[in-house]
Amino acid sequence: MRDTIALLQSYVFGIWRHRWLALCIAWIISIAGWVYVSRMPESYVASARVYADTSSILGPLMRGLTITPNPNDRLAMMSRTLLSRPNLERLARMTDLGLTATTEAQQAALVGQLRGAIRLSGDRGNNSLYSISVIHRDRELARRLTQAVITVFIETSMENQSADNSGAQNFIERQIAESEKRLIEAESRLADFKRDYVDMLPGESGDYYNRLRRARSDLQAVQLQLKELESRQLELNRQIDGEDPVFINSPAARRAANTALDQRIQSLKVQVDQLLTRYTEQHPEVRRARSLIAELEAERQQNLEEAAETPDRNPVSLSDSPLYQNMRSRLAETRAQAAELAVRATEYEERVQELEAQVNEIPDVEAQLVQLNRDYDVLFSRHQQLLQRRESARLSEDVQRDAGNVTFRVIDPPFVPLRPSEPNKPMLNGGVLILALGAGGALALLLTLLFPVITDPRMLTQATGVPFLGNVTNKKSRAESLKDRLNLIAFLICVGGLIAAFGATAVLPNLIG
């Protein structure tokens, strides 16, 4: 650490030895730099602030359907619109700058100058506030350019307002047409699916498992009723078999039996007519009913033939027995009911078997139906939303047409300061002074490194390799001391003059202005 401090002290002493050279270099660079800065062309910066609602009619319409643009991207888009070549040429004509550009090269150069002179920046706190600044050497022309920029900006927006509205309407109409097409396709797919799987889809009777459970329950109920009728039929047969067999084979008994058969045949025919209103001739229930009618008619015909062949020897027959006739009637009715229930049980059994065979297919069909319904609901909801947005677009267009254009408002009119804003000459002069002092000090340090001198015992020991034993102090005379003081005063005066000259470069322009 001590060696470092000693080294720094030697550098400072070396710079001090060459202080006059360093001061001369600083003066030369400062004067040259200040002269250059003073001759730099000055420019005025005119500024204004406007309120611009850049979210056009597409904004509220597309909210929720599209991604909101980034404010930086929106600002870049506005800058490109403002600084387009047609708008810049229009600005040149409005401010008479185009009169000086007679050739295409001059016009291109003028457009490039205007593009570099106009700046558009956004407000961080409010995305709808924008600052417009224009740089020009002529103060009045800078103000006129700023006003022209605002005018072009607003007029361009007004010209494009109707185009934006129609563009928004066309966009919504295209979206509605596409959505309607997709909705029709979804409806067609759903209708085709229901038509193909009409027997497997859930209806008023519930889904597949409810229908299977209900079919099994109906089958069990019919089978139970059929067992009850079979038990009743056995009991009636037992009671009839217990009667006197003499009367059973008599013609009168057979006529009484034919009367009961006629009633049953007529009842079955009425039932067949009722079944034909719901089913075809090939339906199992209709076919079984007709088969039963044929059997009963054959039995009736056989009874009639036997009655015709067998004479009635005894006028007293079973037809005179109300109990026997009642039993035969109840037996025929029980047989008919049992036949009906047998047909119904067969139908229920086939239905259960059919549903059980579809156990692996029905869940997939129901899942596909749910998916189709969900897709249709989503498309229908989107279509309704687009229709509402179209009405909102029409209403917004009517409101804008009746209320006028309030998209742009000038918050701060164009303002130009009395003094030039660019370049910042005091800051540049200060930079020149710092650069000059640094250059002088660097030159003095370079000379110190190139031509070193011994300034302390450590350097002497390092240079000679001989141990340092002591030193002898140089006693200056009064004349030498006076000379050193005058030299220091002159140096300080020169340094003060340099600082005073720097101050003059900052004060004199203000006094002149």
Coordinates of C-alpha atoms in Angstrom, one line a residue:
M1 CA 0.0 0.0 0.0
R2 CA 2.9 2.4 0.9
D3 CA 4.6 1.6 -2.5
T4 CA 1.4 2.4 -4.3
I5 CA 1.0 5.7 -2.6
A6 CA 4.6 6.6 -3.3
L7 CA 4.1 5.7 -7.0
L8 CA 1.0 7.9 -7.2
Q9 CA 2.9 10.8 -5.5
S10 CA 5.7 10.4 -8.1
Y11 CA 3.1 10.6 -10.9
V12 CA 1.5 13.7 -9.4
F13 CA 4.9 15.4 -9.0
G14 CA 5.7 14.5 -12.6
I15 CA 2.5 16.1 -13.9
W16 CA 3.2 19.1 -11.7
R17 CA 6.6 19.5 -13.3
H18 CA 4.9 19.6 -16.8
R19 CA 2.0 21.8 -15.6
W20 CA 2.6 24.6 -18.0
L21 CA 2.7 22.3 -21.0
A22 CA -0.5 20.6 -19.8
L23 CA -2.1 24.1 -19.3
C24 CA -1.2 25.2 -22.7
I25 CA -2.7 22.1 -24.3
A26 CA -5.9 22.6 -22.3
W27 CA -6.1 26.2 -23.5
I28 CA -5.6 25.2 -27.1
I29 CA -8.2 22.4 -27.0
S30 CA -10.7 24.4 -25.1
I31 CA -10.5 27.4 -27.4
A32 CA -10.8 25.2 -30.5
G33 CA -13.7 23.2 -29.0
W34 CA -15.6 26.3 -27.9
V35 CA -15.2 27.9 -31.2
Y36 CA -16.6 24.7 -32.9
V37 CA -19.5 24.5 -30.5
S38 CA -20.3 28.2 -31.0
R39 CA -20.5 27.6 -34.7
M40 CA -22.8 24.6 -34.5
P41 CA -26.3 25.4 -35.9
E42 CA -29.0 25.9 -33.3
S43 CA -32.4 24.4 -33.5
Y44 CA -35.7 25.0 -31.9
V45 CA -37.9 22.2 -30.5
A46 CA -41.6 22.8 -30.9
S47 CA -43.8 20.5 -28.8
A48 CA -47.5 19.7 -28.4
R49 CA -49.7 17.0 -26.8
V50 CA -52.8 15.4 -28.2
Y51 CA -55.3 12.9 -27.0
A52 CA -55.7 10.1 -29.6
D53 CA -58.1 7.2 -29.1
T54 CA -56.2 4.8 -31.2
S55 CA -58.5 1.9 -30.4
S56 CA -60.8 2.3 -33.3
I57 CA -64.3 0.8 -33.6
L58 CA -62.6 -2.6 -34.0
G59 CA -61.5 -2.4 -30.3
P60 CA -64.8 -2.8 -28.5
L61 CA -66.1 -5.2 -31.2
M62 CA -63.1 -7.5 -31.0
R63 CA -62.8 -7.5 -27.2
G64 CA -62.8 -11.1 -26.1
L65 CA -62.2 -12.4 -29.6
T66 CA -58.8 -11.0 -30.5
I67 CA -55.6 -10.1 -28.6
T68 CA -55.3 -6.5 -27.5
P69 CA -52.4 -4.8 -29.3
N70 CA -49.4 -3.8 -27.2
P71 CA -49.2 0.0 -26.6
N72 CA -45.7 0.1 -28.0
D73 CA -46.8 -1.7 -31.2
R74 CA -49.8 0.7 -31.5
L75 CA -47.4 3.7 -31.1
A76 CA -45.1 2.3 -33.8
M77 CA -48.1 1.9 -36.1
M78 CA -49.1 5.5 -35.5
S79 CA -45.6 6.7 -36.1
R80 CA -45.4 4.8 -39.4
T81 CA -48.7 6.3 -40.4
L82 CA -47.7 9.8 -39.5
L83 CA -44.2 9.5 -41.1
S84 CA -45.4 8.0 -44.3
R85 CA -44.1 9.6 -47.5
P86 CA -47.5 11.0 -48.6
N87 CA -48.0 12.6 -45.2
L88 CA -44.5 14.1 -45.2
E89 CA -44.9 15.5 -48.7
R90 CA -48.2 17.0 -47.5
L91 CA -46.5 18.6 -44.5
A92 CA -43.9 20.1 -46.9
R93 CA -46.6 21.6 -49.0
M94 CA -48.5 23.0 -46.0
T95 CA -45.4 24.8 -44.6
D96 CA -44.1 25.9 -48.1
L97 CA -40.9 23.9 -47.6
G98 CA -41.7 22.1 -50.8
L99 CA -41.1 25.3 -52.8
T100 CA -37.3 24.9 -52.3
A101 CA -37.2 21.3 -53.5
T102 CA -37.5 21.3 -57.3
T103 CA -35.9 18.0 -58.2
E104 CA -36.6 14.5 -57.0
A105 CA -33.4 14.3 -55.2
Q106 CA -34.1 17.5 -53.3
Q107 CA -37.7 16.2 -52.5
A108 CA -36.3 12.9 -51.2
A109 CA -33.8 14.8 -49.0
L110 CA -36.5 17.1 -47.7
V111 CA -38.7 14.1 -46.8
G112 CA -35.7 12.5 -45.0
Q113 CA -35.1 15.7 -43.1
L114 CA -38.8 15.9 -42.0
R115 CA -38.8 12.3 -41.0
G116 CA -35.8 12.9 -38.8
A117 CA -37.2 16.1 -37.4
I118 CA -40.6 14.8 -36.3
R119 CA -40.8 12.7 -33.1
L120 CA -43.9 10.9 -31.6
S121 CA -43.8 9.5 -28.1
G122 CA -46.4 8.0 -25.8
D123 CA -47.3 8.8 -22.2
R124 CA -46.5 6.0 -19.8
G125 CA -49.4 6.8 -17.5
N126 CA -52.1 7.2 -20.3
N127 CA -51.8 5.2 -23.5
S128 CA -54.1 7.7 -25.3
L129 CA -51.8 10.7 -24.7
Y130 CA -49.1 11.4 -27.2
S131 CA -46.4 14.0 -27.4
I132 CA -45.4 15.5 -30.8
S133 CA -42.1 17.4 -31.2
V134 CA -40.5 19.0 -34.2
I135 CA -36.9 20.2 -34.5
H136 CA -36.0 23.0 -36.9
R137 CA -33.6 25.9 -37.1
D138 CA -36.4 28.4 -37.7
R139 CA -38.5 29.0 -34.6
E140 CA -41.6 30.0 -36.5
L141 CA -41.3 27.2 -39.0
A142 CA -40.9 24.7 -36.1
R143 CA -44.2 25.9 -34.7
R144 CA -45.9 25.7 -38.1
L145 CA -44.6 22.2 -38.7
T146 CA -46.0 21.0 -35.3
Q147 CA -49.4 22.5 -36.1
A148 CA -49.3 20.9 -39.5
V149 CA -48.5 17.5 -38.0
I150 CA -51.5 17.7 -35.7
T151 CA -53.7 18.8 -38.6
V152 CA -52.5 15.9 -40.8
F153 CA -52.9 13.5 -38.0
I154 CA -56.5 14.4 -37.3
E155 CA -57.5 14.8 -40.9
T156 CA -56.1 11.4 -41.8
S157 CA -58.0 9.8 -38.9
M158 CA -61.2 11.5 -40.1
E159 CA -60.7 10.3 -43.6
N160 CA -60.1 6.7 -42.4
Q161 CA -63.0 6.7 -39.9
S162 CA -65.6 5.6 -42.4
A163 CA -63.2 3.1 -43.8
D164 CA -62.6 1.7 -40.3
N165 CA -66.3 1.4 -39.7
S166 CA -67.0 -0.4 -42.9
G167 CA -64.0 -2.6 -42.4
A168 CA -65.3 -3.5 -38.9
Q169 CA -68.7 -4.3 -40.4
N170 CA -67.2 -6.4 -43.1
F171 CA -65.1 -8.3 -40.7
I172 CA -68.1 -9.0 -38.4
E173 CA -70.2 -10.1 -41.4
R174 CA -67.4 -12.5 -42.6
Q175 CA -67.2 -13.9 -39.1
I176 CA -71.0 -14.3 -38.9
A177 CA -71.1 -16.1 -42.3
E178 CA -68.3 -18.4 -41.3
S179 CA -69.9 -19.1 -37.9
E180 CA -73.3 -19.8 -39.6
K181 CA -71.7 -22.2 -42.0
R182 CA -70.0 -24.1 -39.2
L183 CA -73.2 -24.1 -37.2
I184 CA -75.2 -25.6 -40.1
E185 CA -72.5 -28.3 -40.5
A186 CA -72.8 -29.1 -36.8
E187 CA -76.6 -29.3 -37.0
S188 CA -76.3 -31.6 -40.0
R189 CA -73.8 -33.9 -38.2
L190 CA -76.1 -34.0 -35.2
A191 CA -79.2 -34.8 -37.3
D192 CA -77.4 -37.5 -39.2
F193 CA -76.1 -39.1 -36.0
K194 CA -79.6 -39.1 -34.4
R195 CA -81.0 -40.6 -37.6
D196 CA -78.4 -43.4 -37.7
Y197 CA -78.7 -44.2 -34.0
V198 CA -82.4 -43.5 -33.4
D199 CA -82.9 -46.8 -31.5
M200 CA -79.9 -46.2 -29.2
L201 CA -80.2 -42.6 -28.2
P202 CA -81.7 -41.6 -24.9
G203 CA -85.3 -40.3 -25.2
E204 CA -88.2 -39.6 -22.9
S205 CA -87.7 -43.0 -21.3
G206 CA -84.2 -42.0 -20.2
D207 CA -80.8 -43.2 -21.2
Y208 CA -79.6 -46.8 -22.0
Y209 CA -79.3 -48.1 -18.5
N210 CA -82.7 -46.7 -17.5
R211 CA -84.4 -48.4 -20.5
L212 CA -82.6 -51.7 -19.8
R213 CA -83.6 -51.5 -16.1
R214 CA -87.2 -50.7 -17.1
A215 CA -87.3 -53.5 -19.7
R216 CA -86.1 -56.1 -17.2
S217 CA -88.7 -54.9 -14.7
D218 CA -91.5 -55.1 -17.2
L219 CA -90.3 -58.6 -18.2
Q220 CA -90.3 -59.8 -14.6
A221 CA -93.8 -58.3 -14.0
V222 CA -95.2 -60.0 -17.1
Q223 CA -93.6 -63.4 -16.2
L224 CA -95.1 -63.1 -12.7
Q225 CA -98.6 -62.4 -14.1
L226 CA -98.2 -65.3 -16.5
K227 CA -97.3 -67.7 -13.7
E228 CA -100.4 -66.5 -11.8
L229 CA -102.6 -67.1 -14.8
E230 CA -101.1 -70.6 -15.3
S231 CA -101.9 -71.4 -11.7
R232 CA -105.4 -70.2 -12.1
Q233 CA -105.8 -72.2 -15.3
L234 CA -104.7 -75.4 -13.6
E235 CA -107.1 -74.8 -10.8
L236 CA -110.0 -74.3 -13.2
N237 CA -109.1 -77.5 -15.1
R238 CA -109.1 -79.4 -11.9
Q239 CA -112.5 -78.1 -10.9
I240 CA -113.9 -78.8 -14.4
D241 CA -112.5 -82.3 -14.4
G242 CA -114.3 -83.0 -11.2
E243 CA -117.8 -82.5 -12.8
D244 CA -119.9 -85.5 -14.2
P245 CA -118.3 -86.6 -17.5
V246 CA -121.6 -87.7 -18.9
F247 CA -122.6 -84.2 -19.6
I248 CA -119.3 -83.2 -20.8
N249 CA -119.5 -85.0 -24.1
S250 CA -123.1 -84.1 -24.8
P251 CA -124.0 -81.8 -27.7
A252 CA -125.5 -79.3 -25.4
A253 CA -122.2 -79.0 -23.5
R254 CA -120.3 -78.6 -26.7
R255 CA -122.7 -75.8 -27.8
A256 CA -122.2 -74.0 -24.5
A257 CA -118.4 -74.4 -24.9
N258 CA -118.7 -72.9 -28.5
T259 CA -120.5 -69.9 -27.1
A260 CA -117.6 -69.1 -24.8
L261 CA -115.2 -69.7 -27.7
D262 CA -117.1 -67.3 -29.9
Q263 CA -116.8 -64.6 -27.2
R264 CA -113.1 -65.2 -26.9
I265 CA -112.5 -65.2 -30.6
Q266 CA -114.3 -61.9 -30.9
S267 CA -112.2 -60.5 -28.1
L268 CA -109.0 -61.6 -29.8
K269 CA -110.1 -60.0 -33.1
V270 CA -110.7 -56.7 -31.4
Q271 CA -107.2 -57.0 -29.8
V272 CA -105.7 -57.7 -33.2
D273 CA -107.3 -54.6 -34.6
Q274 CA -105.8 -52.5 -31.8
L275 CA -102.3 -54.1 -32.4
L276 CA -102.5 -53.3 -36.1
T277 CA -102.8 -49.6 -35.3
R278 CA -99.3 -49.8 -33.8
Y279 CA -97.5 -52.7 -35.5
T280 CA -97.4 -54.5 -38.8
E281 CA -98.7 -58.0 -39.7
Q282 CA -95.2 -59.4 -39.2
H283 CA -95.0 -58.2 -35.6
P284 CA -94.6 -61.2 -33.2
E285 CA -97.5 -60.1 -31.0
V286 CA -99.9 -59.8 -33.9
R287 CA -98.8 -63.1 -35.3
R288 CA -99.3 -64.9 -32.0
A289 CA -102.7 -63.4 -31.6
R290 CA -103.8 -64.6 -35.0
S291 CA -102.4 -68.0 -34.3
L292 CA -104.5 -68.2 -31.1
I293 CA -107.6 -67.1 -33.1
A294 CA -106.9 -69.9 -35.6
E295 CA -106.6 -72.5 -32.8
L296 CA -109.8 -71.3 -31.1
E297 CA -111.7 -71.4 -34.4
A298 CA -110.4 -74.9 -35.1
E299 CA -111.6 -76.0 -31.7
R300 CA -115.0 -74.4 -32.3
Q301 CA -115.3 -76.1 -35.7
Q302 CA -114.5 -79.5 -34.1
N303 CA -117.2 -78.9 -31.4
L304 CA -119.7 -78.1 -34.1
E305 CA -118.9 -81.2 -36.1
E306 CA -119.2 -83.4 -33.0
A307 CA -122.5 -81.8 -32.1
A308 CA -123.8 -82.5 -35.5
E309 CA -122.8 -86.2 -35.5
T310 CA -123.9 -87.0 -31.9
P311 CA -127.7 -86.9 -31.3
D312 CA -129.0 -85.2 -28.2
R313 CA -130.5 -88.1 -26.3
N314 CA -131.0 -86.2 -23.1
P315 CA -132.6 -82.8 -23.1
V316 CA -130.9 -82.1 -19.8
S317 CA -127.3 -81.1 -20.5
L318 CA -124.4 -79.1 -18.9
S319 CA -125.8 -76.1 -20.6
D320 CA -128.4 -76.0 -17.9
S321 CA -125.6 -75.9 -15.2
P322 CA -124.6 -72.3 -14.5
L323 CA -121.6 -73.4 -12.5
Y324 CA -120.1 -75.5 -15.3
Q325 CA -120.7 -72.7 -17.9
N326 CA -119.0 -70.2 -15.6
M327 CA -116.0 -72.4 -15.2
R328 CA -115.7 -73.0 -18.9
S329 CA -116.0 -69.2 -19.5
R330 CA -113.4 -68.4 -16.8
L331 CA -111.1 -71.1 -18.2
A332 CA -111.3 -69.6 -21.8
E333 CA -110.7 -66.1 -20.5
T334 CA -107.7 -67.3 -18.5
R335 CA -106.2 -69.1 -21.5
A336 CA -106.7 -65.9 -23.6
Q337 CA -105.0 -63.7 -21.0
A338 CA -102.2 -66.2 -20.6
A339 CA -101.7 -66.2 -24.4
E340 CA -101.6 -62.3 -24.4
L341 CA -99.1 -62.3 -21.6
A342 CA -97.0 -64.9 -23.3
V343 CA -96.8 -62.7 -26.4
R344 CA -95.9 -59.7 -24.2
A345 CA -93.3 -61.7 -22.3
T346 CA -91.7 -62.8 -25.5
E347 CA -91.6 -59.2 -26.7
Y348 CA -90.1 -57.9 -23.5
E349 CA -87.6 -60.7 -23.5
E350 CA -86.5 -59.9 -27.1
R351 CA -86.2 -56.2 -26.0
V352 CA -84.0 -57.1 -23.1
Q353 CA -81.8 -59.3 -25.2
E354 CA -81.5 -56.5 -27.8
L355 CA -80.5 -54.0 -25.2
E356 CA -78.1 -56.3 -23.5
A357 CA -76.4 -57.0 -26.9
Q358 CA -75.9 -53.2 -27.2
V359 CA -74.2 -52.9 -23.9
N360 CA -70.8 -52.2 -25.4
E361 CA -72.1 -49.9 -28.2
I362 CA -74.6 -47.7 -26.3
P363 CA -72.1 -45.9 -24.1
D364 CA -70.0 -44.9 -27.1
V365 CA -73.0 -43.6 -28.9
E366 CA -74.1 -41.6 -25.9
A367 CA -70.6 -40.1 -25.5
Q368 CA -70.6 -39.1 -29.2
L369 CA -74.0 -37.5 -28.8
V370 CA -72.7 -35.5 -25.8
Q371 CA -69.7 -34.3 -27.8
L372 CA -71.9 -33.3 -30.8
N373 CA -74.3 -31.4 -28.5
R374 CA -71.4 -29.7 -26.8
D375 CA -69.9 -28.6 -30.1
Y376 CA -73.2 -27.4 -31.3
D377 CA -73.8 -25.4 -28.2
V378 CA -70.4 -23.7 -28.4
L379 CA -70.9 -22.8 -32.1
F380 CA -74.4 -21.6 -31.3
S381 CA -73.3 -19.4 -28.4
R382 CA -70.5 -17.9 -30.6
H383 CA -72.9 -17.2 -33.4
Q384 CA -75.3 -15.4 -31.1
Q385 CA -72.4 -13.4 -29.7
L386 CA -71.3 -12.3 -33.1
L387 CA -74.9 -11.2 -34.0
Q388 CA -75.0 -9.1 -30.8
R389 CA -71.6 -7.5 -31.8
R390 CA -72.9 -6.7 -35.2
E391 CA -75.8 -4.8 -33.7
S392 CA -73.3 -3.1 -31.3
A393 CA -71.3 -2.1 -34.4
R394 CA -74.3 -0.6 -36.1
L395 CA -75.2 1.3 -33.0
S396 CA -71.7 2.6 -32.5
E397 CA -71.6 3.8 -36.1
D398 CA -74.9 5.6 -35.6
V399 CA -73.6 7.2 -32.4
Q400 CA -70.4 8.4 -34.0
R401 CA -72.3 9.7 -37.1
D402 CA -74.7 11.7 -34.9
A403 CA -72.2 12.9 -32.2
G404 CA -69.3 13.7 -34.5
N405 CA -65.7 12.7 -34.3
V406 CA -64.2 13.0 -30.8
T407 CA -61.3 10.7 -31.4
F408 CA -58.6 13.5 -31.2
R409 CA -58.3 16.4 -28.9
V410 CA -55.4 18.9 -28.6
I411 CA -54.3 19.0 -25.0
D412 CA -51.3 21.4 -25.4
P413 CA -51.1 23.5 -28.5
P414 CA -47.7 23.9 -30.3
F415 CA -45.2 25.7 -28.1
V416 CA -41.7 26.9 -29.0
P417 CA -39.3 28.3 -26.4
L418 CA -37.7 31.7 -27.1
R419 CA -34.2 30.3 -27.0
P420 CA -32.8 27.4 -29.0
S421 CA -33.3 24.0 -27.5
E422 CA -30.6 22.1 -29.4
P423 CA -27.7 21.7 -29.2
N424 CA -27.1 22.1 -25.4
K425 CA -24.1 24.3 -25.8
P426 CA -23.3 24.9 -22.1
M427 CA -23.2 21.1 -21.6
L428 CA -21.0 20.7 -24.8
N429 CA -18.7 23.5 -23.6
G430 CA -18.3 21.8 -20.2
G431 CA -17.5 18.6 -22.0
V432 CA -14.9 20.4 -24.1
L433 CA -13.3 21.8 -20.9
I434 CA -13.1 18.4 -19.2
L435 CA -11.7 16.9 -22.4
A436 CA -9.1 19.7 -22.6
L437 CA -8.0 19.3 -19.0
G438 CA -7.8 15.5 -19.4
A439 CA -5.7 15.8 -22.6
G440 CA -3.3 18.2 -20.9
G441 CA -2.9 15.9 -17.8
A442 CA -2.5 12.9 -20.0
L443 CA 0.3 14.5 -22.0
A444 CA 2.1 15.5 -18.8
L445 CA 1.8 12.0 -17.4
L446 CA 3.1 10.6 -20.7
L447 CA 6.2 12.9 -20.5
T448 CA 6.7 11.8 -16.9
L449 CA 6.7 8.1 -17.9
L450 CA 9.0 8.8 -20.8
F451 CA 11.4 11.0 -18.9
P452 CA 11.3 9.9 -15.2
V453 CA 13.1 11.7 -12.4
I454 CA 14.0 10.6 -8.9
T455 CA 11.8 12.2 -6.4
D456 CA 12.2 10.1 -3.2
P457 CA 14.8 7.8 -1.5
R458 CA 12.9 4.7 -2.6
M459 CA 13.4 5.5 -6.3
L460 CA 17.1 6.3 -5.7
T461 CA 17.7 2.9 -4.0
Q462 CA 15.9 1.1 -6.8
A463 CA 17.9 3.0 -9.5
T464 CA 21.4 2.6 -7.9
G465 CA 21.0 -0.5 -5.7
V466 CA 22.9 1.4 -2.9
P467 CA 21.3 1.7 0.5
F468 CA 20.0 5.1 1.4
L469 CA 21.8 6.6 4.4
G470 CA 20.4 10.2 4.5
N471 CA 19.7 13.3 2.5
V472 CA 20.7 17.0 2.5
T473 CA 18.0 19.6 2.3
N474 CA 18.3 22.2 -0.4
K475 CA 18.0 25.7 1.1
K476 CA 16.5 28.1 -1.4
S477 CA 17.4 31.7 -1.4
R478 CA 14.9 34.5 -1.0
A479 CA 15.0 35.3 -4.8
E480 CA 14.4 31.6 -5.7
S481 CA 11.4 31.4 -3.3
L482 CA 10.0 34.6 -4.7
K483 CA 10.4 33.3 -8.2
D484 CA 8.6 30.0 -7.3
R485 CA 5.7 32.0 -5.7
L486 CA 5.3 34.2 -8.8
N487 CA 5.4 31.1 -11.0
L488 CA 2.6 29.5 -8.9
I489 CA 0.5 32.8 -9.0
A490 CA 0.9 33.0 -12.8
F491 CA -0.2 29.4 -13.1
L492 CA -3.2 29.9 -10.9
I493 CA -4.1 33.0 -12.9
C494 CA -3.9 31.1 -16.2
V495 CA -6.1 28.3 -14.7
G496 CA -8.6 30.9 -13.4
G497 CA -8.6 32.5 -16.9
L498 CA -9.5 29.2 -18.4
I499 CA -12.4 28.7 -16.0
A500 CA -13.5 32.3 -16.6
A501 CA -13.4 31.7 -20.3
F502 CA -15.6 28.7 -19.8
G503 CA -18.0 30.8 -17.8
A504 CA -18.0 33.4 -20.5
T505 CA -19.1 30.8 -23.1
A506 CA -22.2 30.0 -21.0
V507 CA -23.1 33.6 -20.0
L508 CA -22.4 35.6 -23.2
P509 CA -24.9 33.8 -25.4
N510 CA -27.6 34.5 -22.8
L511 CA -26.6 38.1 -22.6
I512 CA -26.7 38.4 -26.4
G513 CA -30.0 36.7 -26.6

